[in-house]
PDB file of C-alpha atoms in Angstrom:
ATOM      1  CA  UNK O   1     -48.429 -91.423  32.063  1.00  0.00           C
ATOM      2  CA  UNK O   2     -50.995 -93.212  34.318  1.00  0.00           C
ATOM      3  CA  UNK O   3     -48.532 -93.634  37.063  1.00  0.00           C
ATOM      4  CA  UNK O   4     -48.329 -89.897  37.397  1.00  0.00           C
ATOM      5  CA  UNK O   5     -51.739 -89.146  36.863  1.00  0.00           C
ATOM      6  CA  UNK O   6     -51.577 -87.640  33.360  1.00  0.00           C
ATOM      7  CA  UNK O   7     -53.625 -88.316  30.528  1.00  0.00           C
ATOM      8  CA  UNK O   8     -51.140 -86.353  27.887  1.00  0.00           C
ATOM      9  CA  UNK O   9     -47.195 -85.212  27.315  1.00  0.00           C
ATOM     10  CA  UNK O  10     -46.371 -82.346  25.775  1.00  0.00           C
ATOM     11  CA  UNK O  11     -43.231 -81.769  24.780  1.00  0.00           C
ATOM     12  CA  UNK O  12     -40.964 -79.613  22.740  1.00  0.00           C
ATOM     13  CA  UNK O  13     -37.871 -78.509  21.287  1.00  0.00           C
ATOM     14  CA  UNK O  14     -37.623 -81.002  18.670  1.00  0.00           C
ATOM     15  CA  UNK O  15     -37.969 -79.889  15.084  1.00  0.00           C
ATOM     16  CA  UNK O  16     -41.415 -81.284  13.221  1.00  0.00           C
ATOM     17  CA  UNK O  17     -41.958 -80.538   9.567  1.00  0.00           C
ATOM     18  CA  UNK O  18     -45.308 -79.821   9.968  1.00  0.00           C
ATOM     19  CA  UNK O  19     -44.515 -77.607  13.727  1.00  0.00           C
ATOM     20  CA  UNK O  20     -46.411 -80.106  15.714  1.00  0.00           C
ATOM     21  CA  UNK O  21     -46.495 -84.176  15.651  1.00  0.00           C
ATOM     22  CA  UNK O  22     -48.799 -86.113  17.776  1.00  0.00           C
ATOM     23  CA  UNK O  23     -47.825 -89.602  18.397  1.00  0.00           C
ATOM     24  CA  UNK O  24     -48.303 -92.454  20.439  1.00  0.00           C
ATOM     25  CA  UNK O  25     -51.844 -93.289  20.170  1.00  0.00           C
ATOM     26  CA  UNK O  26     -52.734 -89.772  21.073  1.00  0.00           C
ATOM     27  CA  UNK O  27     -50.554 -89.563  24.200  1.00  0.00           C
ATOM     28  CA  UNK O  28     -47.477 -87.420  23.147  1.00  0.00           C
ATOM     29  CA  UNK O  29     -47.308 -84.137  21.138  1.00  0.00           C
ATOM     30  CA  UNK O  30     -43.938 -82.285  20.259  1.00  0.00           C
ATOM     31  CA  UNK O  31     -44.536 -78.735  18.983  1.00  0.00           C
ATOM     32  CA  UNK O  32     -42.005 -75.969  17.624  1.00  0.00           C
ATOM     33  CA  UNK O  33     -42.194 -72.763  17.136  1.00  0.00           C
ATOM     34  CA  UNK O  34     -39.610 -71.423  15.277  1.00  0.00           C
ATOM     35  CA  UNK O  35     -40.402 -72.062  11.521  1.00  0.00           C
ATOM     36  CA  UNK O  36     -37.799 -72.048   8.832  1.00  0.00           C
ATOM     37  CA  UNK O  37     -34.849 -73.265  12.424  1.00  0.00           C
ATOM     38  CA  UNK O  38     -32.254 -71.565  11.486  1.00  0.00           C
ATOM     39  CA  UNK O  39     -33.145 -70.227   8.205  1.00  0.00           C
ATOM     40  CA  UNK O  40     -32.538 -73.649   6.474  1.00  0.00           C
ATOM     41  CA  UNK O  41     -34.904 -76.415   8.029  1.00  0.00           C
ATOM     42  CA  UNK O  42     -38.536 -75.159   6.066  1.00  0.00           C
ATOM     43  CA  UNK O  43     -40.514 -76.808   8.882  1.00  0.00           C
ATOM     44  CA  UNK O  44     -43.405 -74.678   9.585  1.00  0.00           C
ATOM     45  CA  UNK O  45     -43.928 -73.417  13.368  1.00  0.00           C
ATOM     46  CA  UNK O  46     -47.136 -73.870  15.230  1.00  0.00           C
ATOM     47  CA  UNK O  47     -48.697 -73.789  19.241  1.00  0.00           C
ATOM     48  CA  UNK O  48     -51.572 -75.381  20.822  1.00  0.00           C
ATOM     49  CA  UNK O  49     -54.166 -74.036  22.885  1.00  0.00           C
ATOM     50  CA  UNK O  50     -55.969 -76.482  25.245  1.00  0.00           C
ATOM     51  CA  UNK O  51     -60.250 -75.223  25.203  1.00  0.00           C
ATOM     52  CA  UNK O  52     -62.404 -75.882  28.439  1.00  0.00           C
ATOM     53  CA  UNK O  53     -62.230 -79.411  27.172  1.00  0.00           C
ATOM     54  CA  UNK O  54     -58.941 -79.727  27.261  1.00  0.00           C
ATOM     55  CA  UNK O  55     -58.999 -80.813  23.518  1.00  0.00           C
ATOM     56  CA  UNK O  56     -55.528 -79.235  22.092  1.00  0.00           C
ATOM     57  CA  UNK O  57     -56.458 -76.849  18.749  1.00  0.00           C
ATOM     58  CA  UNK O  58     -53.133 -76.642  16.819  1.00  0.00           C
ATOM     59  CA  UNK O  59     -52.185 -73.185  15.146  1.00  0.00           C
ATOM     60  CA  UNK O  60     -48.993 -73.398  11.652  1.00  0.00           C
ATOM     61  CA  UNK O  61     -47.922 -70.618  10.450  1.00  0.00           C
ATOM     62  CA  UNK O  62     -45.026 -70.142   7.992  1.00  0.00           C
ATOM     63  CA  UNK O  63     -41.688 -68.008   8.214  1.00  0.00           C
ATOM     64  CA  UNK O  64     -41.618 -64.474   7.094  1.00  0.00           C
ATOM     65  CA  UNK O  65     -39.254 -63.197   5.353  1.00  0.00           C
ATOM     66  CA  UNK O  66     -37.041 -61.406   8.250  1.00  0.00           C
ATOM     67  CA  UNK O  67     -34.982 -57.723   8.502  1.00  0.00           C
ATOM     68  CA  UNK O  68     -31.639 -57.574   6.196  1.00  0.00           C
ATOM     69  CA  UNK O  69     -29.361 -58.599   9.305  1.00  0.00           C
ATOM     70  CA  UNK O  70     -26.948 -61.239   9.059  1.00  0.00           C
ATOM     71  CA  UNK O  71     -28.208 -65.001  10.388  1.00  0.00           C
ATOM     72  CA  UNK O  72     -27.592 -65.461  14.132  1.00  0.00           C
ATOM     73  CA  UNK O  73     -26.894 -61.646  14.682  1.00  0.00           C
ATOM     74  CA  UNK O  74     -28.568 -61.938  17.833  1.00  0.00           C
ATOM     75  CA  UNK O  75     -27.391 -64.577  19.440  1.00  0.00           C
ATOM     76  CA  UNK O  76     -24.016 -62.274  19.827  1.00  0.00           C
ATOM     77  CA  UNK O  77     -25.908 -59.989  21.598  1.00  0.00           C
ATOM     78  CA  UNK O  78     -26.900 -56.070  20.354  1.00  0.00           C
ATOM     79  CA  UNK O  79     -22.923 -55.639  19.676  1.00  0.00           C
ATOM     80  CA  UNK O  80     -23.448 -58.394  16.355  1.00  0.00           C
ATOM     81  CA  UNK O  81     -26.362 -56.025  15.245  1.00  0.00           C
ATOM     82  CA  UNK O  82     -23.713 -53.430  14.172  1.00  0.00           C
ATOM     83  CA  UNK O  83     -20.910 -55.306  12.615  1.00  0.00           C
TER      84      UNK O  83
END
């Protein structure tokens, strides 16, 4: 981090139980937002939002239940909506 100037990594993609895990000293965070991945994991999702001081204030919130449409529907397109 210092040889690029930065003071914090943010990161993300990974799941985290809890939607967000900050770890090395303070240095890196790794948030998700998808709770319940795939409808199996039961990690809860969450963002940040960096104030005026650049402090990060983390937001969790649960999954809701979702519509009666078959997992991964939509990742067939609209044509797995209908089948």
């Amino acid at each position: 981090l210092k040889l690029n100037g930065l003071q914090l990594l943010v990161r993300s993609h990974e799941v985290k139980d809890e939607g967000y895990l900050v770890e090395h000293g303070g240095k890196t965070i790794t948030v998700f937002s998808a709770p319940n991945y795939c409808d199996s994991m039961g990690n809860k999702g969450a963002f940040i939002h960096f104030d005026e001081t650049c402090e990060p204030k983390f937001t969790q919130y649960e999954a809701v239940p979702h519509p009666n449409i078959r997992p991964m529907a939509y990742a067939a397109g609209m044509g797995g909506l209908f089948m």
